[in-house]
């Protein structure tokens, strides 16, 4: 018999915890391993148990959910750390992903969306729900994104690797890597996965992409 996927839930709203617990009970192959109302309670319980997923809010009574995130990441725990919250400020989303969260979900997500996102997180993917993506996409872009960087961003959104991007744009792979690094810095993100998710939900993707080699390869 296949082992159930265990979830540890942290939220300061008792009714929300009860609702999520009842929902998780209806998902085949999932099991609620425990719950807590605060960061301190969660970390105390998690000293003694392991779960496959820690599903937690950022806005907790007392210490924030970032305390949970930082502590579990510092201990190199095996749990997938997924945030489920009403807090959709871009700076929160970026910080959570930079610190090591593998998912950022909204309380407005449907039951199906949450379950699907947790399955994706278990498979090693980073999951950002549409409302969180929208919040990131609507934030003013810092430091100016060039047309070439927009083209690279477009191709990242299509799932292209550096070599394929270089071939399509007629530039070197080293130049592509430079553009990706610049985009990560300008957008305050930590990986090309985050860039791709952002790109799929932003209006930056405008400059046409050509396949000829430009005289200026940058």
Coordinates of C-alpha atoms in Angstrom, one line a residue:
X1 CA 0.0 0.0 0.0
X2 CA 1.4 3.4 -1.0
X3 CA 2.3 5.7 1.9
X4 CA 0.1 8.7 2.3
X5 CA 1.5 12.2 1.7
X6 CA 1.5 13.9 5.1
X7 CA 0.8 17.6 5.6
X8 CA 1.5 19.7 8.6
X9 CA -0.8 22.8 8.7
X10 CA 0.0 26.2 10.4
X11 CA -2.6 28.9 10.5
X12 CA -3.8 31.2 13.3
X13 CA -7.4 31.0 12.2
X14 CA -9.0 28.0 13.9
X15 CA -11.9 27.8 11.5
X16 CA -9.6 27.9 8.5
X17 CA -7.5 25.1 10.0
X18 CA -10.6 23.0 10.6
X19 CA -11.8 23.6 7.0
X20 CA -8.5 22.7 5.5
X21 CA -8.3 19.6 7.7
X22 CA -11.7 18.5 6.5
X23 CA -10.7 19.2 2.9
X24 CA -7.4 17.3 3.2
X25 CA -9.3 14.3 4.6
X26 CA -11.2 14.1 1.3
X27 CA -8.1 13.9 -0.9
X28 CA -7.0 10.4 -1.7
X29 CA -3.5 9.7 -0.7
X30 CA -3.2 12.7 1.7
X31 CA -3.2 12.8 5.4
X32 CA -3.1 15.7 7.9
X33 CA -0.2 14.9 10.2
X34 CA -0.7 17.8 12.6
X35 CA -1.4 21.4 13.0
X36 CA -0.4 24.6 14.9
X37 CA -1.7 28.1 15.3
X38 CA 1.6 29.9 15.7
X39 CA 5.2 29.7 14.5
X40 CA 6.5 28.7 18.0
X41 CA 3.9 25.9 18.3
X42 CA 4.7 24.7 14.8
X43 CA 8.5 24.5 15.5
X44 CA 7.9 22.8 18.8
X45 CA 5.8 20.1 17.2
X46 CA 8.1 19.7 14.2
X47 CA 11.0 18.9 16.5
X48 CA 9.3 15.5 17.0
X49 CA 7.6 14.7 13.8
X50 CA 8.3 14.8 10.1
X51 CA 5.8 15.6 7.3
X52 CA 6.1 15.6 3.5
X53 CA 4.7 19.1 3.3
X54 CA 4.5 22.0 5.7
X55 CA 1.6 24.2 4.6
X56 CA 1.7 27.5 6.5
X57 CA 0.5 31.1 6.5
X58 CA 2.8 34.2 6.6
X59 CA 0.5 36.3 8.7
X60 CA 0.5 34.4 12.0
X61 CA -0.3 35.5 15.6
X62 CA 3.1 36.5 17.1
X63 CA 6.0 35.5 14.9
X64 CA 5.5 35.4 11.2
X65 CA 5.6 32.4 9.0
X66 CA 9.0 33.5 7.7
X67 CA 10.3 32.3 11.1
X68 CA 9.1 28.8 10.2
X69 CA 10.6 29.0 6.7
X70 CA 14.0 30.3 7.8
X71 CA 14.3 27.7 10.7
X72 CA 13.3 24.7 8.6
X73 CA 15.5 25.7 5.7
X74 CA 18.5 26.3 8.1
X75 CA 18.0 22.7 9.4
X76 CA 17.9 21.3 5.9
X77 CA 14.7 19.5 6.5
X78 CA 13.2 17.3 3.9
X79 CA 9.7 18.8 4.0
X80 CA 8.3 20.8 1.0
X81 CA 7.6 24.3 2.4
X82 CA 4.5 25.8 0.8
X83 CA 2.9 29.1 1.9
X84 CA -0.9 29.5 1.8
X85 CA -1.9 33.0 2.7
X86 CA -3.9 36.2 2.0
X87 CA -0.6 38.2 1.9
X88 CA 0.2 38.8 -1.8
X89 CA 2.6 41.6 -1.5
X90 CA 5.3 41.2 -4.1
X91 CA 8.1 41.7 -1.5
X92 CA 6.7 38.8 0.5
X93 CA 6.5 36.5 -2.5
X94 CA 10.0 37.3 -3.5
X95 CA 11.4 36.8 0.0
X96 CA 9.6 33.5 0.5
X97 CA 11.0 32.1 -2.8
X98 CA 14.5 33.5 -2.0
X99 CA 14.5 31.8 1.4
X100 CA 13.5 28.4 0.0
X101 CA 9.8 28.1 -0.2
X102 CA 8.7 25.8 -3.1
X103 CA 5.2 27.2 -3.3
X104 CA 3.2 30.4 -2.7
X105 CA -0.6 30.0 -2.8
X106 CA -3.5 32.3 -2.1
X107 CA -6.3 31.7 0.3
X108 CA -8.5 32.4 -2.7
X109 CA -7.2 29.3 -4.4
X110 CA -9.7 26.6 -5.1
X111 CA -9.4 23.2 -3.4
X112 CA -8.4 21.7 -6.7
X113 CA -5.7 24.3 -7.3
X114 CA -4.3 23.7 -3.8
X115 CA -4.2 20.0 -4.2
X116 CA -2.6 20.3 -7.7
X117 CA 0.0 22.7 -6.4
X118 CA 0.9 20.4 -3.5
X119 CA 1.4 17.5 -6.0
X120 CA 3.6 19.7 -8.1
X121 CA 5.7 20.8 -5.1
X122 CA 6.2 17.1 -4.2
X123 CA 7.5 16.5 -7.6
X124 CA 10.2 19.2 -7.1
X125 CA 8.5 22.1 -8.9
X126 CA 8.2 25.6 -7.7
X127 CA 4.5 26.6 -7.6
X128 CA 3.2 30.2 -7.6
X129 CA -0.6 30.6 -7.8
X130 CA -2.1 32.9 -10.4
X131 CA -3.1 35.7 -8.0
X132 CA 0.5 35.7 -6.6
X133 CA 1.8 35.8 -10.2
X134 CA -0.5 38.7 -10.9
X135 CA 0.8 40.6 -7.9
X136 CA 4.4 40.2 -9.1
X137 CA 3.5 41.1 -12.7
X138 CA 1.7 44.3 -11.6
X139 CA 4.7 45.6 -9.6
X140 CA 6.6 48.3 -11.4
X141 CA 9.8 46.9 -13.0
X142 CA 13.0 48.2 -11.4
X143 CA 16.0 49.5 -13.2
X144 CA 14.6 49.1 -16.7
X145 CA 14.4 45.9 -18.7
X146 CA 16.0 46.1 -22.2
X147 CA 14.3 44.8 -25.3
X148 CA 16.9 42.0 -25.5
X149 CA 16.2 41.0 -21.9
X150 CA 12.5 41.0 -22.7
X151 CA 13.2 38.6 -25.6
X152 CA 15.2 36.3 -23.3
X153 CA 12.4 36.4 -20.8
X154 CA 9.8 35.5 -23.5
X155 CA 11.9 32.4 -24.4
X156 CA 12.4 31.4 -20.8
X157 CA 8.6 31.5 -20.5
X158 CA 8.4 29.1 -23.4
X159 CA 10.7 26.7 -21.5
X160 CA 13.8 27.2 -23.7
X161 CA 17.3 26.3 -22.4
X162 CA 20.2 28.8 -22.8
X163 CA 21.5 27.0 -25.9
X164 CA 18.2 27.2 -27.6
X165 CA 17.7 30.9 -26.7
X166 CA 21.2 31.7 -28.0
X167 CA 20.4 29.9 -31.3
X168 CA 17.0 31.7 -31.7
X169 CA 18.3 35.1 -30.9
X170 CA 21.6 34.7 -32.8
X171 CA 23.8 35.5 -29.8
X172 CA 26.2 33.5 -27.7
X173 CA 25.2 31.2 -24.8
X174 CA 27.5 33.3 -22.6
X175 CA 25.5 36.4 -23.5
X176 CA 22.2 34.6 -22.7
X177 CA 23.6 33.7 -19.2
X178 CA 24.5 37.4 -18.7
X179 CA 21.0 38.5 -19.6
X180 CA 19.5 35.9 -17.3
X181 CA 21.7 37.1 -14.4
X182 CA 20.7 40.7 -15.1
X183 CA 17.0 39.8 -15.1
X184 CA 17.3 37.9 -11.8
X185 CA 19.0 41.0 -10.3
X186 CA 16.5 43.5 -11.7
X187 CA 13.4 41.5 -10.8
X188 CA 14.7 40.4 -7.4
X189 CA 14.3 36.7 -8.1
X190 CA 16.4 33.7 -7.3
X191 CA 16.2 31.3 -10.2
X192 CA 15.2 31.0 -13.9
X193 CA 12.2 29.0 -12.8
X194 CA 10.9 32.0 -11.0
X195 CA 11.7 34.2 -14.0
X196 CA 9.7 31.8 -16.3
X197 CA 6.7 31.8 -14.0
X198 CA 6.8 35.6 -13.8
X199 CA 7.2 35.9 -17.6
X200 CA 4.1 33.9 -18.2
X201 CA 2.1 36.4 -16.2
X202 CA 3.5 39.8 -17.2
X203 CA 3.0 42.2 -20.0
X204 CA 6.8 42.7 -20.6
X205 CA 6.9 40.2 -23.4
X206 CA 6.5 42.6 -26.3
X207 CA 9.7 43.0 -28.5
X208 CA 9.6 40.7 -31.6
X209 CA 12.0 37.8 -31.6
X210 CA 14.1 37.3 -34.7
X211 CA 16.3 34.4 -35.6
X212 CA 19.0 36.3 -37.5
X213 CA 22.4 37.1 -35.9
X214 CA 22.5 40.8 -35.0
X215 CA 25.7 42.7 -35.5
X216 CA 25.5 43.5 -31.8
X217 CA 25.4 40.2 -29.9
X218 CA 24.4 41.8 -26.6

